[in-house]
Short mmCIF file of C-alpha atoms in Angstrom, two decimals:
data_model
loop_
_atom_site.label_atom_id
_atom_site.label_comp_id
_atom_site.label_asym_id
_atom_site.label_seq_id
_atom_site.Cartn_x
_atom_site.Cartn_y
_atom_site.Cartn_z
CA MET R 1 18.58 -52.75 -17.91
CA PRO R 2 15.84 -52.61 -20.65
CA ALA R 3 13.24 -49.80 -20.28
CA PRO R 4 9.65 -50.39 -19.05
CA LEU R 5 8.60 -47.42 -21.06
CA VAL R 6 9.36 -45.98 -24.38
CA LEU R 7 7.79 -43.83 -25.69
CA LEU R 8 9.08 -43.05 -29.91
CA SER R 9 8.04 -40.48 -32.76
CA ALA R 10 6.97 -37.60 -30.38
CA ARG R 11 7.66 -34.20 -30.29
CA LEU R 12 8.00 -33.22 -26.39
CA LEU R 13 7.36 -29.54 -25.91
CA ASP R 14 9.72 -27.78 -22.84
CA PRO R 15 7.23 -25.21 -21.10
CA VAL R 16 10.03 -22.87 -19.84
CA THR R 17 10.83 -21.97 -23.55
CA GLY R 18 7.93 -22.93 -25.55
CA THR R 19 10.36 -24.94 -28.24
CA PHE R 20 10.60 -28.79 -28.94
CA LEU R 21 13.33 -30.56 -27.62
CA PRO R 22 15.60 -32.14 -30.36
CA GLN R 23 14.72 -35.54 -29.00
CA THR R 24 12.20 -37.23 -30.90
CA ALA R 25 11.84 -40.28 -27.81
CA LEU R 26 12.61 -40.70 -23.70
CA ALA R 27 12.85 -44.21 -21.58
CA ALA R 28 11.30 -44.34 -18.42
CA THR R 29 12.20 -46.39 -15.35
CA ASP R 30 11.39 -46.51 -11.89
CA GLY R 31 9.07 -43.64 -12.93
CA LYS R 32 11.70 -41.56 -14.19
CA ILE R 33 13.18 -40.50 -17.14
CA THR R 34 16.27 -41.88 -18.02
CA ALA R 35 16.90 -41.58 -21.92
CA LEU R 36 16.44 -38.58 -24.50
CA GLY R 37 17.01 -39.02 -27.58
CA ALA R 38 16.15 -40.15 -31.16
CA ASP R 39 14.30 -42.72 -32.28
CA ARG R 40 16.35 -45.25 -32.85
CA GLU R 41 18.69 -45.00 -30.19
CA ILE R 42 15.77 -44.83 -27.62
CA ARG R 43 14.02 -47.80 -29.17
CA ALA R 44 17.55 -49.82 -28.74
CA LEU R 45 16.58 -49.53 -24.91
CA ALA R 46 13.50 -51.78 -24.86
CA ASP R 47 13.42 -55.70 -24.64
CA ALA R 48 10.47 -57.82 -25.13
CA ALA R 49 8.93 -56.56 -21.84
CA THR R 50 9.25 -53.03 -22.60
CA THR R 51 6.00 -50.69 -23.64
CA VAL R 52 6.46 -49.20 -26.45
CA ILE R 53 4.40 -46.83 -27.94
CA ASP R 54 4.87 -45.44 -31.64
CA LEU R 55 3.28 -41.63 -30.80
CA LYS R 56 2.74 -40.22 -34.54
CA GLY R 57 4.52 -37.04 -33.48
CA ALA R 58 1.71 -36.74 -30.88
CA VAL R 59 2.77 -33.76 -28.48
CA VAL R 60 4.34 -34.50 -25.17
CA THR R 61 4.14 -31.48 -22.50
CA PRO R 62 5.84 -32.92 -19.01
CA GLY R 63 2.49 -34.03 -16.89
CA LEU R 64 -0.66 -31.54 -16.51
CA THR R 65 -0.88 -30.61 -12.62
CA ASP R 66 -4.25 -29.21 -11.21
CA GLY R 67 -3.08 -26.19 -8.63
CA HIS R 68 -6.18 -26.39 -6.42
CA LEU R 69 -8.82 -29.25 -6.23
CA HIS R 70 -11.50 -31.74 -3.85
CA PRO R 71 -10.67 -34.90 -4.99
CA VAL R 72 -13.24 -36.80 -2.32
CA SER R 73 -15.38 -33.91 -1.38
CA GLY R 74 -15.76 -33.78 -5.39
CA ALA R 75 -16.62 -37.13 -5.16
CA GLU R 76 -19.34 -36.70 -2.98
CA LEU R 77 -20.87 -33.09 -4.28
CA THR R 78 -21.14 -34.05 -8.08
CA HIS R 79 -23.48 -36.81 -7.09
CA GLY R 80 -26.80 -36.10 -7.93
CA LEU R 81 -28.08 -33.84 -9.81
CA ASP R 82 -26.07 -31.69 -11.75
CA LEU R 83 -27.86 -28.56 -12.19
CA SER R 84 -24.60 -26.85 -14.14
CA GLY R 85 -26.89 -26.23 -16.72
CA CYS R 86 -28.91 -25.02 -15.96
CA THR R 87 -29.21 -20.79 -17.20
CA ASP R 88 -32.62 -19.85 -15.51
CA LEU R 89 -35.41 -20.39 -12.20
CA ASP R 90 -37.40 -22.34 -15.26
CA ALA R 91 -34.65 -25.11 -16.24
CA VAL R 92 -33.88 -25.17 -12.83
CA ARG R 93 -37.27 -26.12 -12.45
CA ALA R 94 -37.91 -28.89 -14.81
CA ALA R 95 -34.43 -30.65 -13.87
CA LEU R 96 -35.88 -31.02 -10.43
CA ALA R 97 -39.28 -31.87 -11.50
CA ARG R 98 -37.85 -34.74 -13.77
CA GLU R 99 -35.37 -35.92 -10.44
CA VAL R 100 -38.38 -35.90 -7.99
CA ALA R 101 -40.34 -37.84 -10.81
CA ALA R 102 -38.38 -40.50 -10.74
CA LEU R 103 -37.05 -40.26 -6.74
CA ALA R 104 -38.58 -43.39 -4.50
CA PRO R 105 -41.54 -42.07 -1.15
CA GLY R 106 -39.41 -40.19 1.13
CA ALA R 107 -35.97 -40.21 -0.65
CA TRP R 108 -33.90 -37.41 -1.05
CA LEU R 109 -32.97 -35.29 -4.00
CA HIS R 110 -29.63 -34.00 -4.27
CA GLY R 111 -28.09 -31.47 -7.03
CA TRP R 112 -25.69 -29.72 -7.46
CA GLY R 113 -23.70 -26.27 -9.63
CA LEU R 114 -26.74 -24.41 -8.95
CA ASP R 115 -25.76 -20.59 -10.55
CA PRO R 116 -27.29 -18.21 -8.51
CA ASN R 117 -27.38 -15.95 -11.24
CA VAL R 118 -30.96 -18.17 -12.49
CA PHE R 119 -32.60 -16.68 -9.56
CA GLY R 120 -32.02 -13.10 -11.18
CA ASP R 121 -32.95 -9.50 -8.80
CA ARG R 122 -35.21 -12.84 -6.84
CA PRO R 123 -33.72 -13.78 -3.20
CA ILE R 124 -31.91 -16.77 -3.86
CA GLU R 125 -34.45 -18.87 -1.40
CA THR R 126 -36.58 -22.18 -2.15
CA ALA R 127 -39.52 -20.24 -2.10
CA ALA R 128 -38.83 -19.65 -6.04
CA LEU R 129 -38.65 -23.48 -6.11
CA ALA R 130 -42.41 -24.07 -5.07
CA PRO R 131 -44.38 -25.87 -5.55
CA VAL R 132 -41.86 -28.39 -7.15
CA LEU R 133 -40.16 -29.37 -3.82
CA ASP R 134 -42.88 -29.38 -2.15
CA GLY R 135 -43.17 -32.51 0.63
CA VAL R 136 -39.92 -33.30 -0.75
CA PRO R 137 -36.52 -33.18 1.23
CA ALA R 138 -33.77 -31.59 -1.18
CA LEU R 139 -30.14 -30.36 -0.33
CA LEU R 140 -28.52 -27.90 -3.46
CA GLN R 141 -25.41 -26.88 -3.75
CA LEU R 142 -24.34 -24.09 -5.21
CA PHE R 143 -21.92 -23.84 -7.27
CA ASP R 144 -19.53 -22.75 -5.25
CA ALA R 145 -19.63 -25.10 -3.36
CA HIS R 146 -19.98 -22.75 0.22
CA SER R 147 -23.95 -22.77 0.55
CA MET R 148 -26.67 -24.53 -0.46
CA LEU R 149 -30.45 -24.31 -0.11
CA ALA R 150 -32.65 -26.66 1.95
CA SER R 151 -35.61 -27.36 1.53
CA PRO R 152 -38.44 -26.53 3.56
CA ARG R 153 -38.68 -30.64 3.92
CA ALA R 154 -34.86 -30.58 3.91
CA LEU R 155 -35.60 -28.10 7.25
CA GLU R 156 -38.00 -29.64 9.33
CA ARG R 157 -35.85 -32.86 8.81
CA ALA R 158 -33.32 -31.41 10.45
CA GLY R 159 -34.48 -29.34 13.20
CA VAL R 160 -33.99 -26.56 11.69
CA ASP R 161 -36.32 -23.78 12.28
CA GLY R 162 -34.40 -20.65 12.98
CA PRO R 163 -31.82 -18.66 13.34
CA ARG R 164 -27.75 -20.09 14.71
CA THR R 165 -24.47 -19.21 16.61
CA PHE R 166 -21.49 -20.38 15.05
CA ASP R 167 -17.77 -20.27 15.99
CA GLN R 168 -17.45 -19.23 12.62
CA ALA R 169 -18.54 -17.04 9.63
CA ALA R 170 -21.78 -18.45 9.01
CA GLU R 171 -25.29 -18.25 8.51
CA VAL R 172 -29.07 -19.76 8.74
CA VAL R 173 -30.11 -16.89 6.28
CA CYS R 174 -34.26 -16.00 8.03
CA ASP R 175 -36.48 -13.49 6.74
CA ASP R 176 -37.42 -10.53 8.79
CA ALA R 177 -39.87 -13.24 11.18
CA GLY R 178 -37.16 -15.66 11.69
CA ARG R 179 -37.94 -17.92 9.62
CA PRO R 180 -35.04 -19.67 7.51
CA THR R 181 -36.01 -19.01 3.65
CA GLY R 182 -33.88 -22.23 2.84
CA LEU R 183 -30.13 -20.18 1.64
CA LEU R 184 -27.07 -22.01 4.44
CA LEU R 185 -24.18 -19.64 4.25
CA GLU R 186 -20.59 -21.80 4.85
CA ASP R 187 -19.66 -25.74 5.88
CA ALA R 188 -21.46 -25.09 9.21
CA ALA R 189 -24.69 -23.92 8.56
CA CYS R 190 -24.84 -26.56 5.22
CA GLU R 191 -23.75 -29.72 8.08
CA LEU R 192 -26.86 -28.72 10.15
CA VAL R 193 -28.59 -30.05 7.37
CA GLU R 194 -26.34 -32.54 5.72
CA ARG R 195 -26.20 -34.69 8.59
CA ALA R 196 -30.32 -35.34 8.32
CA ALA R 197 -30.10 -36.61 5.20
CA PRO R 198 -29.07 -40.03 4.49
CA GLN R 199 -25.53 -41.33 3.93
CA PRO R 200 -23.03 -43.15 1.45
CA THR R 201 -21.06 -46.67 2.22
CA ARG R 202 -17.38 -46.15 2.98
CA GLU R 203 -17.68 -48.63 -0.13
CA GLU R 204 -19.44 -45.99 -2.25
CA ARG R 205 -17.36 -43.04 -1.22
CA ARG R 206 -14.59 -44.63 -2.30
CA ALA R 207 -15.61 -46.05 -5.56
CA ARG R 208 -17.21 -42.85 -6.54
CA LEU R 209 -13.59 -41.39 -5.92
CA ALA R 210 -11.28 -44.13 -7.87
CA ALA R 211 -14.06 -43.45 -10.54
CA ALA R 212 -13.09 -39.40 -10.42
CA LEU R 213 -9.75 -39.56 -10.44
CA ARG R 214 -9.62 -42.46 -13.47
CA ALA R 215 -11.58 -39.38 -15.75
CA MET R 216 -9.07 -37.04 -14.10
CA ALA R 217 -6.28 -38.88 -16.04
CA ALA R 218 -8.07 -39.59 -18.94
CA ALA R 219 -8.71 -35.80 -19.16
CA GLY R 220 -4.31 -35.13 -18.66
CA LEU R 221 -3.44 -34.89 -15.40
CA THR R 222 -1.46 -36.47 -13.97
CA GLY R 223 -1.48 -34.53 -10.51
CA GLY R 224 -2.91 -31.94 -8.41
CA HIS R 225 -2.68 -29.49 -4.96
CA ALA R 226 -5.23 -31.96 -3.22
CA MET R 227 -6.67 -28.87 -0.82
CA ASP R 228 -8.48 -30.84 1.93
CA ALA R 229 -7.62 -34.18 3.90
CA ASN R 230 -11.59 -34.43 6.25
CA GLY R 231 -12.68 -37.76 7.14
CA ASP R 232 -11.40 -41.23 5.03
CA SER R 233 -9.30 -38.55 2.32
CA LEU R 234 -5.47 -39.66 3.32
CA ALA R 235 -7.20 -43.05 3.55
CA PHE R 236 -9.07 -43.47 0.92
CA TYR R 237 -5.91 -42.40 -1.11
CA ASP R 238 -3.36 -44.78 0.38
CA GLU R 239 -5.89 -47.70 -0.03
CA LEU R 240 -6.06 -46.65 -4.19
CA ASP R 241 -2.40 -45.66 -4.06
CA ALA R 242 -1.46 -49.63 -2.03
CA ALA R 243 -3.40 -51.13 -4.87
CA GLY R 244 -1.72 -49.42 -7.42
CA ASP R 245 -5.06 -47.60 -8.16
CA LEU R 246 -3.94 -44.05 -7.46
CA PRO R 247 -4.29 -42.15 -11.31
CA LEU R 248 -2.90 -38.98 -9.69
CA ARG R 249 0.29 -37.82 -7.95
CA LEU R 250 -1.62 -36.09 -4.86
CA ARG R 251 0.55 -33.31 -2.42
CA VAL R 252 -2.69 -32.45 -0.19
CA ALA R 253 -3.31 -29.66 2.65
CA PRO R 254 -5.16 -30.86 5.29
CA TRP R 255 -8.03 -27.80 6.92
CA CYS R 256 -6.76 -25.66 9.73
CA GLN R 257 -10.20 -24.09 10.91
CA PRO R 258 -10.51 -20.50 13.28
CA GLY R 259 -10.39 -21.81 17.14
CA THR R 260 -7.11 -23.82 15.94
CA ASP R 261 -5.45 -24.32 18.85
CA ALA R 262 -1.74 -24.68 20.01
CA ASP R 263 -1.97 -28.46 20.17
CA GLY R 264 -3.92 -28.60 17.09
CA VAL R 265 -1.09 -26.41 15.17
CA ARG R 266 1.07 -28.68 16.45
CA ALA R 267 -0.85 -31.72 15.19
CA LEU R 268 -0.82 -30.18 11.41
CA ILE R 269 3.09 -29.53 11.31
CA ALA R 270 3.53 -33.57 13.41
CA GLN R 271 1.29 -34.80 9.85
CA GLN R 272 3.18 -33.19 7.44
CA GLY R 273 5.11 -35.78 5.36
CA THR R 274 2.67 -38.57 5.58
CA SER R 275 2.64 -39.61 2.43
CA GLY R 276 2.64 -42.75 0.19
CA ARG R 277 4.19 -43.67 -2.89
CA LEU R 278 2.18 -41.24 -5.23
CA TRP R 279 0.38 -39.47 -2.09
CA ARG R 280 2.06 -36.79 0.56
CA THR R 281 0.59 -34.31 3.39
CA ALA R 282 2.84 -31.42 2.56
CA GLY R 283 0.99 -28.15 3.76
CA VAL R 284 -1.88 -26.23 5.53
CA LYS R 285 -5.05 -25.04 3.89
CA LEU R 286 -6.97 -22.31 5.67
CA PHE R 287 -9.87 -19.41 4.87
CA MET R 288 -9.33 -16.07 4.97
CA ASP R 289 -13.00 -15.01 3.74
CA GLY R 290 -16.10 -16.87 1.79
CA THR R 291 -17.29 -15.86 -1.40
CA ILE R 292 -18.18 -12.90 -3.22
CA ASP R 293 -21.86 -14.38 -4.54
CA ASN R 294 -22.95 -15.46 -1.01
CA GLY R 295 -21.70 -12.15 0.58
CA THR R 296 -19.26 -14.07 2.89
CA ALA R 297 -15.90 -12.54 1.54
CA TRP R 298 -14.03 -10.04 3.12
CA LEU R 299 -13.84 -6.50 1.47
CA GLU R 300 -12.63 -3.30 2.30
CA ARG R 301 -15.50 -1.72 1.62
CA PRO R 302 -19.38 -3.70 1.66
CA ASP R 303 -20.98 -4.85 -1.16
CA CYS R 304 -23.65 -3.38 -2.75
CA HIS R 305 -26.34 -4.96 0.67
CA GLY R 306 -23.88 -4.33 3.09
CA GLU R 307 -22.70 -7.40 3.40
CA SER R 308 -19.29 -9.32 2.71
CA THR R 309 -17.66 -6.79 5.69
CA HIS R 310 -15.87 -9.85 7.94
CA ALA R 311 -13.35 -11.89 8.18
CA PHE R 312 -14.15 -16.31 8.45
CA TRP R 313 -11.19 -15.56 11.40
CA PRO R 314 -13.37 -13.51 13.61
CA ASP R 315 -10.11 -12.40 15.20
CA PRO R 316 -8.37 -11.99 11.74
CA ALA R 317 -5.11 -11.83 14.64
CA ALA R 318 -5.19 -15.40 16.12
CA TYR R 319 -4.63 -15.96 11.77
CA THR R 320 -1.95 -13.97 11.90
CA ARG R 321 -0.10 -15.78 14.61
CA VAL R 322 -0.56 -19.25 13.01
CA ILE R 323 0.43 -18.58 9.90
CA GLY R 324 3.21 -17.54 12.08
CA ARG R 325 4.07 -21.18 13.85
CA LEU R 326 3.42 -22.73 10.54
CA HIS R 327 6.16 -20.56 9.20
CA ALA R 328 8.42 -21.14 11.66
CA ALA R 329 7.90 -24.50 11.56
CA GLY R 330 8.72 -24.66 7.66
CA VAL R 331 5.49 -25.47 6.65
CA PRO R 332 3.68 -24.16 3.39
CA THR R 333 0.64 -22.31 3.47
CA ALA R 334 -2.65 -22.10 1.10
CA THR R 335 -4.93 -20.04 2.01
CA HIS R 336 -7.92 -19.24 0.63
CA ALA R 337 -8.78 -15.58 0.16
CA ILE R 338 -10.83 -14.11 -2.75
CA GLY R 339 -12.03 -9.83 -1.16
CA ASP R 340 -9.13 -7.43 -1.54
CA ALA R 341 -9.35 -7.27 2.45
CA ALA R 342 -8.95 -10.80 3.14
CA VAL R 343 -6.15 -11.11 0.47
CA ARG R 344 -4.23 -8.40 2.07
CA HIS R 345 -4.77 -9.55 5.53
CA VAL R 346 -2.03 -12.43 4.21
CA LEU R 347 -0.09 -10.61 2.21
CA ASP R 348 0.34 -9.02 5.48
CA ALA R 349 0.20 -11.93 7.95
CA VAL R 350 3.27 -13.65 5.74
CA ALA R 351 5.32 -10.31 6.00
CA GLN R 352 5.59 -10.54 9.62
CA ALA R 353 5.90 -14.39 9.54
CA ARG R 354 8.92 -13.47 6.64
CA ARG R 355 10.36 -10.63 9.09
CA ALA R 356 10.80 -13.19 11.93
CA ASP R 357 12.08 -16.49 10.26
CA ARG R 358 13.69 -15.33 6.62
CA ASN R 359 13.31 -18.98 5.63
CA GLY R 360 12.55 -20.03 2.46
CA VAL R 361 8.77 -21.73 2.81
CA ARG R 362 6.39 -20.42 0.02
CA HIS R 363 3.54 -19.93 0.90
CA ARG R 364 -0.15 -18.98 -1.71
CA ILE R 365 -3.04 -17.43 -2.02
CA GLU R 366 -6.04 -18.89 -3.81
CA HIS R 367 -8.87 -17.28 -5.40
CA ILE R 368 -7.39 -14.02 -5.52
CA GLU R 369 -10.96 -12.91 -7.52
CA THR R 370 -10.82 -9.04 -7.26
CA VAL R 371 -7.51 -6.91 -5.77
CA PRO R 372 -6.15 -3.19 -6.03
CA ASP R 373 -3.52 -2.41 -7.59
CA ASP R 374 -0.86 -1.64 -4.71
CA THR R 375 -1.15 -5.08 -3.42
CA LEU R 376 -0.14 -6.72 -6.98
CA ARG R 377 4.03 -5.67 -6.59
CA ARG R 378 3.66 -7.78 -2.72
CA PHE R 379 3.11 -11.01 -4.46
CA ALA R 380 6.67 -11.05 -5.78
CA GLU R 381 8.10 -9.05 -2.84
CA LEU R 382 7.15 -11.68 -0.32
CA GLY R 383 7.49 -15.65 -2.82
CA VAL R 384 3.51 -15.56 -2.71
CA LEU R 385 2.31 -17.64 -4.88
CA ALA R 386 -1.74 -16.68 -7.07
CA SER R 387 -3.30 -20.04 -7.73
CA MET R 388 -6.00 -18.85 -9.41
CA GLN R 389 -8.81 -20.77 -11.46
CA PRO R 390 -9.82 -18.88 -14.44
CA THR R 391 -12.96 -20.85 -15.41
CA HIS R 392 -14.62 -18.91 -11.93
CA CYS R 393 -14.85 -15.84 -14.50
CA CYS R 394 -15.67 -17.54 -17.09
CA ASP R 395 -18.39 -19.14 -16.41
CA PHE R 396 -19.80 -17.14 -13.13
CA THR R 397 -19.63 -14.04 -14.29
CA ARG R 398 -20.40 -11.98 -17.87
CA ALA R 399 -18.77 -9.05 -19.68
CA ASP R 400 -21.39 -6.22 -19.41
CA HIS R 401 -21.54 -7.06 -15.28
CA THR R 402 -24.67 -8.63 -14.95
CA ASP R 403 -23.74 -11.44 -13.17
CA ASN R 404 -23.97 -11.81 -9.53
CA TRP R 405 -21.23 -11.49 -8.64
CA SER R 406 -20.10 -8.18 -10.25
CA ARG R 407 -23.31 -6.93 -9.29
CA ARG R 408 -22.16 -7.01 -6.13
CA LEU R 409 -18.94 -5.78 -5.98
CA GLY R 410 -19.72 -2.97 -8.20
CA ALA R 411 -18.04 -1.33 -11.72
CA GLU R 412 -15.01 -0.79 -10.09
CA ARG R 413 -14.15 -3.79 -8.31
CA ALA R 414 -15.60 -5.72 -10.99
CA GLY R 415 -13.23 -4.44 -13.99
CA ARG R 416 -10.12 -5.68 -11.26
CA ALA R 417 -11.52 -9.11 -12.10
CA TRP R 418 -9.01 -12.18 -11.69
CA ARG R 419 -5.94 -10.36 -12.95
CA CYS R 420 -3.84 -13.47 -14.09
CA ARG R 421 -1.84 -10.60 -17.14
CA ASP R 422 -1.24 -7.80 -14.13
CA LEU R 423 0.02 -10.48 -10.74
CA THR R 424 2.06 -12.61 -13.90
CA ASP R 425 3.35 -9.00 -14.95
CA ALA R 426 4.71 -7.95 -11.68
CA GLY R 427 6.80 -11.24 -11.07
CA ALA R 428 4.26 -13.37 -9.20
CA THR R 429 4.25 -17.02 -10.15
CA VAL R 430 0.61 -17.71 -10.68
CA VAL R 431 -0.23 -21.42 -11.19
CA LEU R 432 -3.93 -22.17 -12.79
CA GLY R 433 -6.58 -24.81 -10.93
CA SER R 434 -10.04 -25.78 -10.93
CA ASP R 435 -10.94 -25.80 -7.88
CA TRP R 436 -13.19 -29.25 -9.10
CA PRO R 437 -15.97 -29.74 -8.43
CA ILE R 438 -17.03 -25.49 -8.75
CA ALA R 439 -15.09 -26.49 -12.54
CA PRO R 440 -14.77 -29.11 -14.64
CA TYR R 441 -11.14 -30.40 -13.77
CA PRO R 442 -10.14 -31.21 -17.84
CA PRO R 443 -6.85 -28.57 -17.74
CA LEU R 444 -7.38 -28.39 -21.20
CA GLY R 445 -10.48 -26.33 -20.23
CA VAL R 446 -8.57 -24.77 -18.10
CA MET R 447 -5.62 -23.40 -19.82
CA ALA R 448 -8.73 -22.64 -22.85
CA GLY R 449 -10.05 -20.02 -20.21
CA ALA R 450 -7.02 -18.65 -18.97
CA ARG R 451 -6.14 -17.73 -23.10
CA HIS R 452 -10.35 -16.42 -24.15
CA ARG R 453 -11.82 -15.71 -20.80
CA ARG R 454 -15.09 -16.23 -22.65
CA PRO R 455 -18.09 -18.59 -21.18
CA THR R 456 -17.62 -22.09 -21.54
CA ARG R 457 -21.27 -22.06 -22.97
CA ASP R 458 -20.91 -19.77 -25.42
CA LEU R 459 -17.85 -18.68 -26.43
CA ALA R 460 -19.62 -16.28 -28.91
CA GLN R 461 -19.92 -14.30 -25.79
CA PRO R 462 -17.18 -11.19 -25.16
CA PRO R 463 -14.94 -12.23 -22.86
CA HIS R 464 -14.35 -10.92 -19.06
CA GLY R 465 -11.39 -8.75 -18.58
CA PRO R 466 -9.74 -9.57 -21.86
CA GLU R 467 -6.12 -7.22 -20.64
CA GLN R 468 -5.89 -10.09 -18.46
CA ALA R 469 -5.84 -12.87 -20.34
CA LEU R 470 -2.41 -15.05 -20.18
CA THR R 471 -0.10 -16.57 -23.48
CA ALA R 472 -0.61 -19.99 -23.76
CA LEU R 473 2.69 -20.17 -23.05
CA GLU R 474 1.48 -18.71 -19.37
CA ALA R 475 -1.02 -21.00 -19.00
CA LEU R 476 0.65 -24.98 -19.49
CA ARG R 477 3.76 -23.45 -17.24
CA GLY R 478 0.67 -22.63 -14.49
CA MET R 479 -0.67 -26.08 -14.99
CA THR R 480 3.38 -27.23 -15.29
CA VAL R 481 6.52 -25.28 -14.66
CA HIS R 482 4.00 -23.15 -11.77
CA ALA R 483 3.05 -26.15 -10.17
CA ALA R 484 6.26 -27.96 -9.54
CA HIS R 485 7.73 -24.59 -8.34
CA ALA R 486 4.30 -24.50 -6.01
CA ALA R 487 5.01 -27.76 -4.39
CA GLY R 488 8.88 -27.00 -3.95
CA GLU R 489 8.94 -29.78 -6.81
CA GLU R 490 10.94 -28.12 -9.62
CA ASP R 491 14.39 -29.84 -9.39
CA ARG R 492 12.40 -33.19 -10.57
CA ALA R 493 9.05 -32.37 -12.43
CA GLY R 494 7.75 -30.14 -14.47
CA ARG R 495 10.17 -29.98 -17.21
CA ILE R 496 10.37 -32.65 -19.83
CA ALA R 497 14.36 -34.01 -18.55
CA VAL R 498 16.95 -37.31 -17.74
CA GLY R 499 15.83 -37.31 -14.16
CA HIS R 500 13.02 -35.81 -13.64
CA ARG R 501 9.60 -37.83 -12.98
CA ALA R 502 7.91 -39.47 -15.90
CA ASP R 503 4.82 -37.75 -14.89
CA LEU R 504 3.30 -36.86 -19.26
CA THR R 505 0.41 -35.63 -20.51
CA VAL R 506 0.64 -36.01 -24.41
CA LEU R 507 -1.50 -34.60 -26.79
CA ALA R 508 -2.78 -34.74 -30.40
CA ASP R 509 -1.31 -31.79 -31.39
CA ASP R 510 0.27 -28.27 -30.41
CA PRO R 511 -1.35 -26.83 -26.97
CA LEU R 512 0.57 -23.51 -28.13
CA THR R 513 -0.58 -23.24 -31.49
CA THR R 514 -3.66 -24.90 -30.69
CA PRO R 515 -7.18 -21.98 -30.69
CA ALA R 516 -7.96 -21.19 -27.34
CA THR R 517 -11.48 -21.90 -27.96
CA ASP R 518 -10.51 -24.72 -29.51
CA LEU R 519 -8.08 -26.38 -26.83
CA PRO R 520 -10.72 -28.00 -25.16
CA ARG R 521 -11.76 -30.32 -27.31
CA LEU R 522 -8.22 -31.32 -28.57
CA PRO R 523 -7.85 -35.52 -27.62
CA VAL R 524 -5.59 -36.29 -25.17
CA LEU R 525 -3.86 -39.65 -26.87
CA LEU R 526 -1.92 -40.99 -23.28
CA THR R 527 -1.46 -40.07 -19.74
CA VAL R 528 1.49 -41.53 -18.21
CA LEU R 529 2.07 -41.29 -14.48
CA ASP R 530 5.10 -42.47 -12.68
CA GLY R 531 6.42 -43.95 -15.28
CA ARG R 532 2.99 -45.52 -16.51
CA PRO R 533 0.23 -45.15 -18.42
CA THR R 534 -3.05 -44.45 -17.12
CA HIS R 535 -4.55 -43.13 -19.72
CA ARG R 536 -4.44 -44.51 -23.75
CA ASP R 537 -6.52 -43.68 -26.43
CA ARG R 538 -7.14 -46.39 -28.89
CA SER R 539 -5.87 -44.80 -31.44
CA LEU R 540 -1.93 -45.37 -30.12
#
């Protein structure tokens, strides 16, 4: 049978060895690579209906996969005013003023990507943005998506006029007089005010998601590990998939929140395997803490404000019991754990689960921003995957430790930032991702950040912890073979081989020899998902 897709004149890069395969062409049928060989040999597999693309010496890698992203919530959160480029309060005020001038009377202002470092030594509160937001209902998402600023008018419309009590770690931050400062920490607090704002229609939300996924494919992504299944997420994926409009292969992990009872855990187990052609539910996402920047991480010693001392689960032992149940049922887990105490507790919980049932379930920890030496070896010993986002270190911290994250931790712990190298050297499997919308999703930028660890806005700045940098090959593995291993799919994904998926990323040059600081600008010429081009540059 003729092959539907044939790629010729290619340099086929193996991310295991870091070398090019001897073959220069491939054919794909039914979503799989069915032949590798010389151009003439593979061209003979084409007929008039075959899509034949001459790559003219371009480099083909296995399809790049983001190990941690939030497609649906990201498409929603990134709608509105982009504040991620603002580096000081004056820039934030100017951007807000322009947006306010264009707003219809009474309309809500939505912003995202606000960096807490713009506040310097000032408290993070809406008073710093007055009078720009006076009378305007505004919600400004901080970059970590675990906190936001709500203007006085937004708080008034939501009826939030003092502190609240929540079933999980969350806070309406108030001053000494009990008046809200505008800072809302974690989802439960943020949702109090978000519910008061006008909501987009379902059609608008689906269209935003589809546009975001198309842009991801154009950036070279063929897949992603989606760390939520909230609301209409699965329905959106299913609808796009059925229509042939899903340009990424998605592995989706629904959330398990504190307070989930035995019936809730059973429902999560039953949900495993729910799927379409290009998406499937596999795993469960949990949270062990919040973030260092807003004082909700779980640290073994308090931060400089006396904060970050509590787990996200009010009873950490309940989390351990849930991990045990999911492990025994063969369900892999992914736990958000940023602080050292959180990471240690997750490792302890997995160790306990493995002692009770020695099955081969692969668990993972997400973020791992600061950990002491004695935790490193435990990742490999327990088979726990380290899922990390190096661009967070690049863009939200500074080499001189003058940023909010580093100042909260102090020099000792800030010096243990994003230990990608140490974890790799200790034998851990390090999976790379963006955590979009927290950081940009282009995978070349993620791999570049893992190598240079410099602020992407100013690459002339010194790197934060250059000794923790990965090599070019290690960074590529983090978005190919290691991502496949994390999904339990190393037998069919992550490499260019006959029988493996025809998920491919085509670049203008070799990502292993392109300097790290130039890598984000390397053109993505072609993206192939399941044997079908989802992005094709005009030059091909």
